XYZ file of C-alpha atoms in Angstrom:
355
model
C 5.815 51.532 -34.387
C 2.935 49.268 -36.816
C 5.256 45.985 -35.155
C 4.295 47.157 -31.808
C 1.487 47.777 -32.053
C 0.903 43.792 -33.671
C 3.151 42.918 -30.090
C 0.560 45.023 -27.746
C -2.398 42.538 -28.501
C -0.621 38.984 -28.001
C 0.793 40.161 -25.404
C -1.988 41.030 -23.674
C -4.236 38.078 -24.460
C -0.959 35.282 -23.510
C -0.678 37.733 -19.655
C -4.717 37.378 -20.006
C -4.649 33.861 -19.864
C -1.193 33.821 -17.502
C -4.168 35.539 -15.242
C -6.269 32.700 -15.323
C -7.589 30.061 -14.554
C -6.784 28.026 -17.484
C -3.422 27.177 -17.560
C -3.879 25.020 -14.738
C -7.224 23.290 -16.046
C -5.079 22.484 -18.789
C -2.304 20.957 -17.003
C -4.590 19.253 -14.843
C -6.095 17.865 -18.266
C -2.859 16.767 -19.356
C -1.532 14.767 -16.489
C -5.375 13.094 -15.964
C -5.211 11.879 -19.362
C -1.510 10.791 -18.220
C -2.475 8.922 -14.874
C -5.213 7.056 -16.868
C -2.616 5.212 -19.337
C -0.261 5.363 -16.026
C -2.988 3.620 -13.567
C -4.239 0.658 -15.859
C -0.259 0.082 -16.807
C 0.683 -0.275 -13.591
C -2.062 -2.703 -12.631
C -1.826 -4.945 -16.142
C 1.524 -5.335 -15.819
C 1.699 -6.182 -12.499
C -2.293 -8.377 -12.311
C -3.279 -9.265 -16.124
C -0.216 -12.382 -15.733
C 1.327 -13.245 -13.287
C 4.389 -15.631 -13.717
C 6.460 -17.779 -10.873
C 9.919 -15.835 -10.897
C 11.030 -17.087 -7.640
C 8.540 -19.315 -5.882
C 10.215 -20.798 -2.449
C 8.965 -23.762 -2.052
C 10.362 -27.366 1.380
C 10.831 -30.048 -0.494
C 11.104 -33.380 2.370
C 12.662 -36.928 1.178
C 15.285 -38.471 -0.452
C 16.685 -36.079 -3.827
C 16.871 -39.486 -6.163
C 12.574 -38.630 -5.821
C 12.146 -34.760 -5.114
C 14.677 -33.681 -7.977
C 12.331 -35.756 -10.973
C 9.431 -33.509 -9.769
C 10.544 -30.469 -8.802
C 12.305 -30.462 -12.745
C 8.649 -31.753 -13.731
C 7.591 -29.078 -12.075
C 9.423 -26.278 -12.429
C 8.644 -26.665 -16.366
C 5.027 -26.734 -16.477
C 5.043 -23.484 -14.670
C 8.271 -22.280 -16.793
C 9.943 -21.422 -14.533
C 13.215 -22.031 -11.742
C 11.843 -23.466 -8.143
C 13.446 -22.103 -4.847
C 13.900 -25.430 -3.541
C 14.909 -26.300 0.289
C 15.338 -29.121 2.156
C 13.985 -30.002 5.166
C 14.319 -33.348 7.485
C 11.503 -32.793 8.167
C 7.833 -32.355 7.802
C 7.003 -29.509 11.272
C 10.219 -28.132 10.022
C 9.072 -27.898 6.800
C 5.778 -27.397 8.110
C 6.584 -23.932 10.396
C 8.360 -22.528 7.079
C 5.242 -22.657 5.123
C 3.337 -20.887 8.900
C 6.401 -18.444 9.185
C 5.670 -17.788 4.815
C 8.779 -18.194 4.413
C 8.301 -20.949 2.154
C 3.871 -21.221 0.023
C 4.002 -25.627 -0.477
C 5.463 -28.771 0.546
C 6.233 -31.542 -1.222
C 6.799 -34.394 0.569
C 8.289 -37.803 -2.529
C 7.651 -40.951 -0.785
C 7.227 -44.229 -1.622
C 4.387 -45.071 -2.918
C 3.981 -41.631 -4.637
C 4.405 -37.931 -3.443
C 1.989 -35.102 -1.993
C 1.966 -31.064 -2.558
C 0.393 -29.471 0.471
C -0.656 -26.462 -0.851
C -1.271 -23.034 1.523
C -3.656 -20.589 -0.225
C -4.036 -18.449 3.367
C 0.010 -17.818 2.010
C -1.076 -16.845 -1.705
C -4.140 -17.662 -2.927
C -1.954 -16.714 -6.703
C 0.429 -19.294 -5.648
C -2.300 -22.079 -4.832
C -3.666 -21.988 -7.833
C -0.832 -22.314 -9.999
C 0.349 -25.240 -7.970
C -2.597 -27.333 -8.901
C -2.470 -26.326 -12.244
C 0.642 -28.005 -12.312
C 0.456 -30.976 -11.538
C -1.526 -32.908 -12.912
C 1.675 -32.379 -15.878
C 4.119 -32.768 -13.536
C 2.800 -36.135 -12.925
C 2.749 -37.263 -16.058
C 6.073 -36.065 -16.774
C 8.040 -37.469 -14.178
C 5.764 -40.925 -13.410
C 5.551 -40.616 -10.370
C 2.029 -39.694 -8.152
C 1.029 -36.451 -6.969
C -1.904 -35.151 -4.742
C -2.815 -32.581 -3.451
C -3.709 -31.486 -0.088
C -4.648 -27.621 1.208
C -2.820 -27.046 4.471
C -3.523 -23.129 4.886
C -7.281 -23.170 3.657
C -8.630 -19.123 3.234
C -12.088 -18.395 4.563
C -14.860 -20.271 2.463
C -16.532 -16.462 2.401
C -13.654 -15.009 0.565
C -12.467 -18.575 -1.680
C -9.789 -15.760 -3.948
C -8.175 -14.068 -1.463
C -8.653 -10.627 -2.262
C -11.039 -8.930 1.085
C -8.478 -8.526 2.964
C -6.557 -6.544 -0.922
C -9.165 -4.918 -1.639
C -9.417 -2.975 2.832
C -6.246 -2.337 1.976
C -6.186 -0.317 -0.573
C -10.356 1.156 0.711
C -7.348 2.064 3.725
C -4.912 3.445 1.306
C -7.047 5.799 -0.585
C -9.509 7.108 2.057
C -6.647 7.675 4.321
C -4.969 10.177 1.462
C -7.872 10.998 0.219
C -9.330 12.468 4.004
C -5.473 14.580 4.124
C -6.487 16.546 0.532
C -10.829 17.260 1.910
C -8.702 18.770 5.091
C -6.045 20.648 3.011
C -9.590 21.874 1.086
C -12.236 22.135 4.314
C -10.269 22.811 7.076
C -7.230 25.149 5.213
C -6.989 26.987 8.351
C -5.767 23.773 9.981
C -2.474 24.086 12.970
C 0.027 21.854 12.164
C -0.878 20.166 15.681
C -5.071 20.045 15.028
C -4.112 18.835 10.819
C -3.141 15.532 12.595
C -5.282 15.140 15.019
C -7.832 14.798 13.010
C -6.228 12.836 10.611
C -5.494 10.673 13.405
C -9.207 11.277 14.670
C -10.918 9.772 11.119
C -8.104 7.289 10.801
C -9.428 5.492 14.120
C -13.110 6.023 12.783
C -11.693 5.158 9.747
C -10.358 1.899 10.971
C -13.966 0.307 12.451
C -15.981 1.394 10.105
C -13.645 -1.063 6.962
C -13.271 -3.177 9.787
C -16.845 -3.429 11.184
C -18.759 -3.163 7.841
C -16.249 -6.509 6.538
C -17.080 -8.833 9.626
C -19.887 -7.945 10.930
C -21.723 -6.597 9.268
C -21.170 -8.117 5.519
C -20.050 -11.628 6.902
C -16.955 -11.881 5.038
C -13.646 -12.645 6.376
C -13.162 -13.228 10.700
C -11.461 -10.453 11.178
C -9.249 -10.450 14.275
C -10.580 -7.152 15.272
C -9.272 -5.256 17.788
C -5.867 -6.026 15.868
C -6.911 -5.413 12.013
C -8.626 -2.445 13.274
C -5.356 -1.169 14.494
C -3.801 -2.568 11.333
C -6.440 -0.249 9.042
C -5.624 2.850 11.203
C -2.558 2.566 11.374
C -2.080 2.569 7.341
C -5.479 5.324 7.301
C -3.008 7.819 9.055
C 0.775 6.265 7.508
C -1.462 7.910 4.046
C -3.674 11.122 5.158
C 0.585 12.126 6.954
C 2.005 11.282 3.583
C 0.162 13.455 2.072
C 0.866 16.060 3.589
C 4.503 15.710 3.669
C 4.159 15.846 -0.320
C 2.084 18.792 0.448
C 4.437 20.604 2.342
C 7.041 19.755 0.087
C 5.809 20.608 -3.189
C 2.747 21.912 -2.578
C -0.852 21.863 -4.489
C 0.816 19.660 -6.621
C 0.940 16.740 -3.663
C -1.464 14.787 -5.305
C 0.901 13.681 -8.004
C 3.856 11.736 -6.086
C 1.323 10.751 -3.529
C -0.833 9.282 -5.819
C 2.280 7.796 -7.783
C 4.096 5.931 -4.807
C -0.475 5.194 -2.585
C -1.389 3.697 -6.012
C 0.720 3.166 -9.616
C 3.675 1.603 -7.585
C 2.573 0.549 -3.674
C -1.434 -1.125 -4.618
C -0.230 -3.074 -7.871
C 2.613 -4.155 -5.696
C 1.461 -4.706 -2.292
C 1.048 -8.802 -2.543
C -2.928 -8.324 -2.444
C -4.725 -8.955 -5.758
C -1.083 -11.153 -6.494
C 1.363 -12.836 -4.292
C 5.246 -11.575 -4.628
C 6.251 -14.341 -6.043
C 4.203 -13.833 -9.799
C 5.191 -10.559 -9.574
C 7.737 -9.505 -11.390
C 10.351 -8.637 -10.104
C 11.110 -5.103 -8.889
C 8.158 -4.778 -7.369
C 8.081 -7.619 -6.056
C 11.199 -6.175 -3.304
C 9.492 -2.739 -3.340
C 5.513 -3.449 -2.904
C 7.415 -4.992 0.962
C 8.561 -1.788 1.530
C 5.784 0.659 0.811
C 2.916 1.434 2.854
C 0.115 -0.975 1.052
C 2.589 -3.841 1.205
C 2.405 -3.420 4.722
C -0.237 -3.199 5.265
C -1.545 -6.087 3.059
C 0.808 -8.161 4.962
C 0.314 -7.594 8.777
C -3.029 -7.519 8.154
C -2.480 -11.220 5.823
C -0.591 -11.951 9.309
C -2.863 -10.804 11.494
C -5.736 -12.963 9.827
C -4.247 -16.255 9.383
C -0.183 -16.637 10.570
C -1.440 -14.795 14.550
C 1.112 -17.260 15.996
C 3.821 -16.356 13.538
C 3.979 -12.524 14.101
C 6.423 -10.893 11.777
C 7.752 -6.733 13.165
C 9.125 -6.163 8.932
C 5.092 -4.635 8.545
C 4.946 -2.317 11.572
C 8.598 -1.030 11.662
C 7.756 0.464 7.961
C 4.401 2.055 8.807
C 5.997 3.936 11.376
C 9.225 4.894 8.611
C 6.934 5.942 6.630
C 4.365 8.118 8.855
C 7.208 9.151 11.725
C 8.581 10.539 8.429
C 6.087 12.688 7.000
C 5.295 13.742 10.061
C 8.815 15.379 10.964
C 9.124 17.058 7.462
C 5.840 18.036 8.270
C 6.086 19.998 11.754
C 9.822 20.674 10.383
C 9.098 22.478 7.339
C 5.368 23.820 8.453
C 5.659 27.526 7.544
C 5.509 25.165 3.613
C 2.204 24.049 4.360
C -0.105 26.289 2.550
C -2.272 25.376 5.813
C -2.801 27.202 9.049
C -3.655 30.095 10.630
C -1.414 32.672 12.257
C -1.494 32.892 15.945
C -4.223 35.278 17.451
C -2.611 39.360 18.448
C -2.011 40.212 21.865
C -4.360 43.999 21.855
C -2.217 46.700 22.729
C -4.838 47.466 26.313
C -3.290 43.439 26.776
C 0.271 44.541 26.099
C 0.421 47.953 27.738
C -2.037 48.101 30.726
C -3.870 50.891 31.543
C -2.908 52.321 34.940
C -6.022 52.471 37.528
C -7.253 56.027 38.872
C -5.433 55.482 42.383
C -1.816 55.457 40.531
C -1.313 51.154 40.835
C -0.873 49.879 37.709
């Protein structure tokens, strides 16, 4: 009896604790601590010490002269260049414009020239420029550098496109979170409509501030606005999908997919050839990477648009929307349909005997 008497108060305290807000608060505290470490780790791993692992360049000229320079560049950057020989400068330049190559190495009689394209990858261009003096001395061939695709002067580090895409990704799912908190009774069509509305307005605001107000980037405004709005909508729908699947814990997979994995692998802050191989491959198939790629091409390579980034954003939006609509009964939001009154269902007969 005494044993049971001792157990009852402790069991009551445990039941009271389970029914209080403290268990969720404890879990959130542990999750946020882990998220802080993962956030710092993912960005540090991807960006702190970028190193070339697969750097595609175009080569023009006889192998007898280009081979020594390629080997010297390999050694100076501690990597292996992915070299492709082109028959003419025009074909090599086309490969750069299509973002299949990041530089052109042309070897002639008196010396050689390395054409870099910072607009295709600022971090790649910086590494190549740093490697040129040592490579030239090692190969004993004069090597000059020419910038054939510069960045806009107001964005010398090439980070502005990453920042505007990052803003669209984060505001996109934060907006969906706020709708789920402050506009919980919205029905599916209404929720989708408001996500689309703040996506259009948010995309316009980002583009207007960066281009018209600050003058940081000269954007092809209509196309950039479309990409930013598409990114905002996709990010908002991704959270809504996870909110449908896992309820109140939807922030965890959304943050993991879009921020911990998507943004470091997007190629915006560090070009894809300098990312760890796994991140470089995954990033192109996630919304942040698709957004950066589409925006990058729109601003600097408008004549060579790629369909893949738009297909990636479309796929994530459609899948998220379908899951939300099909399993909308699992979504924590919404409101019941209004019930018709009994009078509307069974109208009273009129006094003259007519219904």
